[in-house]
Each structure stands twice: as structure tokens, then as C-alpha cells.
């Protein structure tokens, strides 16, 4: 389609000509620098176990924690015993599962717009946008940071569960504000966004096809996030924090064909192949690759139906074939801790 081709051409041209944030942080032109990031630690025992295995036995090298969830103390205990683990906050404003739920740390009186009729957070991003305001959002994400620090856990970065903090500009502004005020890097794709543009446009196209509104050759508007991304990225960079060039967030939708049994071997093979192909397609710059690594026990099926997908992520991270592909492609693995250290050095150099 015309608009997709035009946007990808423009993004590719930008990618090839503009200085990437990886270069600004001291890597060479053309370097592909990657964070292999595990979401949802603290959500459940199974989530903790999967994240730990993906990091200790695999190539995953970063993780973030959902502070309102019940298994946070267990994961924070692990972090205290392993202080070199790159761990941030998976800032949480939704509670999406049917029977396994959590509420805001600020509570109902302080943040009524964040609370649904069950006394938990709303299940969907759309409901949060409909009911909550930016002040409630800022109070809640600040409370989640405060709890982490009270527990002795200083996060290396901030990111957003289900992307809620990117849903509207007012939420995003408060997210960035909290990061800048606390000098904590925020997950923000402010560079060429090659992968993210492609993903967002394909998702929009799929939604239109599903509703019967797609017409071959029709033009799609550039995603609102992309319109604001580079300008916002520059503002975050100028405030002294590192910025991503791109974001890969498609692995949650990778599924086995209906006729294929979800055995460990089949899940591992499918996910590993998907990750290898994705890594080969990455453009120069700093890219965060998001995944959900879980080691499902017999209980996880009562939390979520996503156990097979999450187990596949964990198995792929531990697959020697993925590690080999990363090495063969010349991918440089980094962490949020290293990004912040490099950004601080750039700041110091500019003052000399």
C-alpha cells in the first residue's frame, strides 16, 4: 500500500542518514545494539521463575517489575541477591486477567479513576483512558517507584505495562516527567522507529480488514506516536537521559499454527526462528526487544491463557541457536544500566 511504502521509505532514509542514538552514546555507525527485555516480573511465581531462567540460562539481559502485583517481594529478594541484574519498573495501570487481579498502590480514595467495580485496576487501556486523569496516573506511578525504593530496589529504567502510559499525550507527559525528575531512563523509542512503524501500520491494516473497512490501496495516517516520537525523544535526550532508536514489541502475537501441538520443542523452535528472523531485520541503533518469559506451573492456566506463548519466549532465550545467531549477526547486547552510564559520560564530556 502506498502509505506503508512511503513511510517505510522515509524511515529507512532517516535510518541511513541521521545519527542514531547508539552513535550518540558512543557506538559506531551501523552498530545494532539490543536490549533483550523481559516484562511482567513480580506478576506471579511463574513469571519470576521464567524471567530468572531467561536471564541466568539464556541471553535475556534486562527485566522490569510490576510493583502492584503479589509476587514482587519474591523477585525483589532475588534482585538483592543478584545486584547486577538490570531491573526496572513495569509501571502498571491495568489488571487484565479475569480472576487474578491487583489494585493501585494509591488506593481508591486517592485514585478513584484507576479503580474498577471489583476494586482492581481496569482491565483495558481504553478503560483507564476513559476513567482516569493524568494527576491520578502520576500519583500512582510515583507510588510504584516509592515502593520499589522503600524495598531497597533502585530501578535502572521505567517502562509501561500494556503501553498504557503511551495511550494519550497527557499520560505520556507524566511518565516522562517522573523519569526526568528522578533521573531514571524511560523506555521511549525516539529514533528512526523502523520496526515500530511497520508494526503499528500492519496492526491498523489488520483491524480494518477484520471490521470490513479495508480497501486495497487506501492510505493510512501516520501513527500519532510516530509523529511525536522524534521531537519527544530529543527532549528526553536533552534532559540527560538515553533514548531508544526503535522498539520491537511483536513477540506476544507469535503463535503456533492451530494444528501444531504446543510441546516444549515446538514452542522453542517456533519462537527461536521468529526471534532470529527479527534480529536479522533490525536496523542500526539501540533497539529494545520485549518478551514475556514465564515457566508455567499447574496454576498459571488459571491466571492467563498466554502460558504457551510465554513459555516459548523463555525457551527461545535459552536456545543456543539464538545465541549463535546474535553472535553471527554482530549484535551488541546492552542494558539500561549501560545506556545510562554512557549518557552520563556524554553529559560530562559536554561540560568540559
C-alpha positions as a printed NumPy array, in Angstrom:
array([[  0.   ,   0.   ,   0.   ],
       [  1.17 ,   3.498,  -0.811],
       [  1.306,   4.986,   2.691],
       [  3.137,   1.982,   4.158],
       [  5.707,   2.053,   1.345],
       [  6.145,   5.801,   1.685],
       [  6.567,   5.693,   5.436],
       [  8.991,   2.792,   5.325],
       [ 10.992,   4.561,   2.624],
       [ 11.108,   7.73 ,   4.708],
       [ 12.024,   5.8  ,   7.834],
       [ 14.738,   3.854,   6.006],
       [ 16.179,   7.074,   4.608],
       [ 16.185,   8.618,   8.079],
       [ 17.787,   5.467,   9.478],
       [ 20.599,   5.58 ,   6.921],
       [ 21.321,   9.308,   7.062],
       [ 20.666,  10.5  ,  10.619],
       [ 22.931,   9.874,  13.564],
       [ 21.408,   7.158,  15.723],
       [ 21.159,   7.349,  19.486],
       [ 23.569,   4.415,  19.54 ],
       [ 26.159,   6.647,  17.871],
       [ 25.379,   9.484,  20.271],
       [ 26.074,   7.032,  23.098],
       [ 29.465,   6.081,  21.711],
       [ 28.862,   3.071,  19.495],
       [ 29.969,   3.041,  15.86 ],
       [ 27.832,   3.968,  12.859],
       [ 25.994,   0.867,  11.704],
       [ 26.125,  -0.887,  15.076],
       [ 22.973,  -2.741,  16.092],
       [ 22.671,  -2.526,  19.855],
       [ 19.939,  -4.558,  21.548],
       [ 18.267,  -4.925,  24.94 ],
       [ 16.532,  -8.314,  25.306],
       [ 13.927,  -7.313,  27.849],
       [ 11.58 ,  -9.481,  29.95 ],
       [  8.315,  -7.88 ,  31.075],
       [  5.996,  -8.832,  33.961],
       [  8.345,  -9.927,  36.757],
       [  6.5  ,  -9.872,  40.065],
       [  3.173, -10.738,  38.441],
       [  3.293, -14.364,  39.602],
       [  5.677, -17.008,  40.889],
       [  5.753, -18.457,  37.37 ],
       [  6.679, -15.066,  35.903],
       [  9.544, -14.687,  38.347],
       [ 10.877, -18.153,  37.609],
       [ 10.685, -17.63 ,  33.852],
       [ 12.445, -14.277,  33.981],
       [ 15.226, -15.667,  36.142],
       [ 15.796, -18.658,  33.86 ],
       [ 15.789, -16.481,  30.725],
       [ 18.486, -14.274,  32.265],
       [ 20.604, -16.869,  34.084],
       [ 20.417, -19.642,  31.473],
       [ 19.731, -17.578,  28.368],
       [ 20.524, -14.369,  26.527],
       [ 17.847, -12.103,  28.05 ],
       [ 19.63 ,  -9.266,  29.822],
       [ 17.009,  -6.923,  31.264],
       [ 13.725,  -7.162,  33.159],
       [ 11.045,  -4.972,  34.715],
       [  8.808,  -5.482,  37.735],
       [  5.052,  -4.874,  38.215],
       [  5.015,  -3.262,  41.651],
       [  1.277,  -3.657,  42.493],
       [  1.423,  -7.45 ,  41.985],
       [  1.61 , -10.154,  44.685],
       [  4.945, -11.781,  43.804],
       [  7.01 ,  -8.567,  43.899],
       [  8.674,  -9.379,  47.257],
       [  9.962, -12.66 ,  45.869],
       [ 11.542, -11.008,  42.862],
       [ 12.985,  -8.118,  44.841],
       [ 14.607, -10.676,  47.137],
       [ 16.198, -12.204,  44.05 ],
       [ 17.417,  -8.785,  42.89 ],
       [ 19.02 ,  -8.086,  46.246],
       [ 20.931, -11.355,  45.947],
       [ 21.855, -10.517,  42.334],
       [ 22.514,  -6.745,  42.295],
       [ 23.978,  -6.743,  38.781],
       [ 20.675,  -7.706,  37.171],
       [ 19.341,  -4.875,  35.002],
       [ 15.876,  -4.361,  36.515],
       [ 13.386,  -1.545,  36.063],
       [  9.745,  -0.808,  36.81 ],
       [  6.993,  -2.084,  34.543],
       [  4.689,   0.765,  35.519],
       [  1.255,  -0.79 ,  35.887],
       [ -2.144,   0.86 ,  35.445],
       [ -4.203,  -2.149,  34.298],
       [ -5.183,  -5.513,  35.784],
       [ -6.189,  -7.513,  32.738],
       [ -6.851, -11.083,  33.903],
       [-10.295, -12.464,  34.784],
       [ -9.762, -13.951,  38.25 ],
       [ -6.209, -12.86 ,  39.181],
       [ -6.158,  -9.151,  39.914],
       [ -4.473,  -6.272,  41.73 ],
       [ -5.339,  -2.686,  42.644],
       [ -3.453,   0.621,  42.572],
       [ -0.952,   1.292,  45.349],
       [ -2.526,   4.711,  45.896],
       [ -5.9  ,   3.123,  46.707],
       [ -9.495,   4.053,  45.919],
       [ -9.777,   7.342,  47.89 ],
       [ -6.696,   8.87 ,  46.242],
       [ -7.222,   7.482,  42.728],
       [-10.878,   6.61 ,  42.088],
       [-10.381,   6.832,  38.331],
       [ -7.921,   3.934,  38.409],
       [-10.312,   1.559,  40.207],
       [-12.98 ,  -0.624,  38.57 ],
       [-16.136,  -2.063,  40.221],
       [-14.151,  -5.035,  41.583],
       [-11.739,  -2.729,  43.386],
       [ -8.918,  -3.588,  40.998],
       [ -7.328,  -1.616,  38.194],
       [ -9.261,  -1.506,  34.938],
       [ -8.724,  -4.435,  32.583],
       [ -8.111,  -2.43 ,  29.401],
       [ -6.082,   0.584,  28.362],
       [ -9.214,   2.156,  26.908],
       [-10.974,   1.999,  30.286],
       [ -8.044,   3.683,  32.012],
       [ -8.145,   6.481,  29.45 ],
       [-11.905,   6.807,  29.905],
       [-11.92 ,   6.95 ,  33.71 ],
       [ -8.518,   8.171,  34.979],
       [ -6.845,  11.561,  34.751],
       [ -3.185,  12.481,  34.439],
       [ -2.866,  13.511,  38.107],
       [ -4.036,  10.068,  39.249],
       [ -1.654,   8.414,  36.822],
       [  1.308,  10.436,  38.071],
       [  0.45 ,   9.72 ,  41.714],
       [  0.25 ,   6.   ,  41.009],
       [  3.477,   5.63 ,  39.051],
       [  5.245,   7.746,  41.697],
       [  3.844,   5.418,  44.382],
       [  5.181,   2.414,  42.474],
       [  8.629,   3.989,  42.356],
       [  8.392,   4.843,  46.06 ],
       [  7.517,   1.252,  46.952],
       [ 10.494,  -0.04 ,  44.994],
       [ 12.837,   2.32 ,  46.794],
       [ 11.283,   1.511,  50.164],
       [ 12.056,  -2.15 ,  49.456],
       [ 15.665,  -1.293,  48.631],
       [ 15.244,  -1.672,  44.872],
       [ 16.553,   1.201,  42.73 ],
       [ 15.272,   0.667,  39.161],
       [ 17.54 ,   1.061,  36.154],
       [ 14.641,   2.27 ,  33.984],
       [ 10.894,   2.794,  33.659],
       [  8.562,   1.264,  31.091],
       [  4.827,   0.757,  30.646],
       [  2.638,  -2.326,  31.127],
       [  0.323,  -2.769,  28.117],
       [  1.585,   0.583,  26.816],
       [ -0.992,   2.46 ,  28.907],
       [  1.335,   5.391,  29.504],
       [  1.592,   5.904,  25.744],
       [ -2.183,   5.842,  25.211],
       [ -2.653,   9.628,  25.276],
       [ -0.212,  12.572,  25.391],
       [ -1.278,  13.582,  28.924],
       [ -0.258,  10.198,  30.341],
       [  2.978,  10.119,  28.375],
       [  3.954,  13.569,  29.606],
       [  3.62 ,  12.479,  33.236],
       [  5.611,   9.288,  32.563],
       [  8.471,  11.279,  31.051],
       [  8.202,  13.884,  33.836],
       [  8.66 ,  11.247,  36.561],
       [ 11.658,   9.784,  34.748],
       [ 13.374,  13.138,  34.237],
       [ 12.719,  14.342,  37.792],
       [ 14.174,  11.134,  39.228],
       [ 16.953,  10.873,  36.621],
       [ 15.756,   7.379,  35.654],
       [ 15.783,   6.355,  31.967],
       [ 12.339,   5.896,  30.435],
       [ 11.59 ,   3.439,  27.672],
       [ 10.941,   5.736,  24.737],
       [ 11.508,   4.997,  21.031],
       [ 12.542,   8.412,  19.741],
       [ 14.764,   7.484,  16.801],
       [ 14.049,   6.062,  13.354],
       [ 11.416,   3.606,  14.703],
       [ 11.657,   1.403,  11.627],
       [ 10.273,  -1.72 ,  13.32 ],
       [  7.676,   0.155,  15.331],
       [  6.244,   1.991,  12.303],
       [  5.946,  -1.255,  10.382],
       [  4.235,  -2.992,  13.297],
       [  1.758,  -0.204,  14.013],
       [  0.672,   0.178,  10.401],
       [  0.248,  -3.557,   9.946],
       [ -1.864,  -3.706,  13.116],
       [ -4.071,  -0.902,  11.841],
       [ -4.45 ,  -2.642,   8.497],
       [ -5.415,  -5.922,  10.228],
       [ -8.048,  -4.15 ,  12.339],
       [ -9.576,  -2.536,   9.256],
       [ -9.666,  -5.865,   7.431],
       [-11.322,  -7.537,  10.415],
       [-14.06 ,  -4.91 ,  10.508],
       [-14.536,  -4.981,   6.742],
       [-13.387,  -1.364,   6.369],
       [-10.145,  -2.029,   4.498],
       [ -9.946,  -1.006,   0.841],
       [ -6.948,  -2.106,  -1.162],
       [ -4.632,   0.804,  -1.789],
       [ -6.177,   3.104,   0.797],
       [ -3.905,   5.478,   2.664],
       [ -3.418,   5.171,   6.394],
       [ -2.499,   8.14 ,   8.589],
       [  0.893,   8.098,  10.211],
       [  0.515,   6.781,  13.795],
       [  0.19 ,   9.627,  16.296],
       [  3.006,   8.234,  18.427],
       [  5.397,   8.351,  15.482],
       [  4.514,  11.969,  14.762],
       [  5.566,  12.941,  18.278],
       [  8.344,  10.42 ,  18.787],
       [ 11.41 ,  12.203,  17.422],
       [ 10.547,  15.549,  18.979],
       [  9.861,  13.902,  22.352],
       [ 12.982,  11.774,  22.046],
       [ 15.115,  14.894,  21.583],
       [ 13.526,  16.446,  24.672],
       [ 14.285,  13.341,  26.749],
       [ 17.857,  13.263,  25.423],
       [ 18.359,  16.946,  26.178],
       [ 17.18 ,  16.254,  29.742],
       [ 20.145,  13.904,  30.167],
       [ 18.503,  10.518,  29.625],
       [ 19.187,   7.879,  26.945],
       [ 16.687,   7.277,  24.128],
       [ 15.878,   4.196,  22.039],
       [ 16.119,   4.256,  18.261],
       [ 13.499,   1.532,  17.861],
       [ 11.171,  -0.817,  19.729],
       [ 10.326,  -4.44 ,  18.872],
       [  7.085,  -5.49 ,  20.53 ],
       [  5.533,  -8.208,  18.349],
       [  6.529, -11.474,  20.042],
       [  3.35 , -11.712,  22.141],
       [  1.407, -12.342,  18.942],
       [  3.6  , -15.165,  17.67 ],
       [  1.591, -18.381,  17.892],
       [  1.851, -21.949,  16.677],
       [ -0.464, -22.988,  13.832],
       [ -3.704, -24.465,  15.169],
       [ -2.79 , -27.989,  14.032],
       [  0.605, -27.995,  15.801],
       [  0.733, -29.276,  19.387],
       [  2.216, -26.811,  21.899],
       [  5.041, -29.073,  23.049],
       [  8.172, -27.526,  24.515],
       [ 10.113, -28.438,  21.385],
       [  7.536, -26.912,  19.038],
       [  7.253, -23.738,  21.118],
       [ 11.015, -23.368,  21.357],
       [ 11.567, -23.929,  17.634],
       [  8.826, -21.519,  16.546],
       [  9.837, -18.713,  18.899],
       [ 13.563, -19.115,  18.231],
       [ 13.039, -18.868,  14.478],
       [ 10.889, -15.77 ,  14.922],
       [ 13.469, -14.07 ,  17.143],
       [ 16.327, -14.926,  14.782],
       [ 14.449, -13.502,  11.787],
       [ 13.547, -10.373,  13.744],
       [ 17.108,  -9.807,  14.901],
       [ 18.399, -10.155,  11.354],
       [ 15.936,  -7.46 ,  10.246],
       [ 16.907,  -4.908,  12.906],
       [ 18.317,  -1.59 ,  11.701],
       [ 21.316,   0.217,  13.227],
       [ 20.699,   1.894,  16.547],
       [ 19.549,   0.915,  20.032],
       [ 16.533,  -1.406,  19.935],
       [ 14.613,  -2.833,  22.872],
       [ 13.099,  -6.264,  22.169],
       [ 10.194,  -7.005,  24.52 ],
       [  9.192, -10.508,  25.612],
       [  7.259, -12.268,  28.377],
       [  9.232, -15.204,  29.777],
       [  7.291, -17.487,  32.101],
       [  7.812, -21.006,  33.462],
       [  4.143, -22.024,  33.823],
       [  3.242, -24.243,  36.764],
       [ -0.114, -26.003,  37.003],
       [ -1.537, -22.765,  38.447],
       [ -0.725, -20.39 ,  35.583],
       [ -3.549, -21.673,  33.38 ],
       [ -5.949, -20.16 ,  35.923],
       [ -4.227, -16.794,  35.616],
       [ -3.904, -16.47 ,  31.853],
       [ -4.261, -18.409,  28.615],
       [ -0.918, -16.982,  27.453],
       [  1.205, -19.622,  29.177],
       [  2.356, -21.336,  25.984],
       [  3.448, -18.08 ,  24.356],
       [  5.312, -17.011,  27.479],
       [  6.949, -20.403,  27.871],
       [  8.049, -20.232,  24.247],
       [  9.763, -16.893,  24.935],
       [ 11.653, -18.4  ,  27.859],
       [ 12.711, -21.474,  25.882],
       [ 13.864, -19.331,  22.951],
       [ 16.055, -17.192,  25.209],
       [ 17.776, -20.373,  26.417],
       [ 18.194, -21.826,  22.923],
       [ 21.879, -21.991,  21.827],
       [ 20.722, -21.317,  18.26 ],
       [ 19.523, -17.842,  19.237],
       [ 22.787, -17.045,  20.999],
       [ 24.719, -18.19 ,  17.938],
       [ 22.6  , -16.052,  15.613],
       [ 23.15 , -12.983,  17.796],
       [ 26.903, -13.532,  17.605],
       [ 26.887, -14.199,  13.853],
       [ 24.854, -11.053,  13.187],
       [ 27.301,  -8.952,  15.205],
       [ 24.561,  -7.791,  17.548],
       [ 25.83 ,  -5.862,  20.571],
       [ 23.824,  -6.606,  23.722],
       [ 23.413,  -3.814,  26.223],
       [ 21.336,  -2.921,  29.273],
       [ 19.524,   0.125,  30.564],
       [ 22.214,   0.474,  33.204],
       [ 24.88 ,   0.75 ,  30.498],
       [ 22.787,   3.209,  28.471],
       [ 22.523,   5.493,  31.494],
       [ 26.259,   5.218,  32.2  ],
       [ 27.075,   6.115,  28.602],
       [ 24.608,   9.011,  28.637],
       [ 26.182,  10.368,  31.832],
       [ 29.609,  10.259,  30.162],
       [ 28.281,  12.259,  27.206],
       [ 26.881,  14.842,  29.621],
       [ 30.184,  15.094,  31.438],
       [ 32.132,  15.422,  28.182],
       [ 29.883,  18.284,  27.044],
       [ 30.72 ,  20.229,  30.197],
       [ 34.452,  20.143,  29.606]])
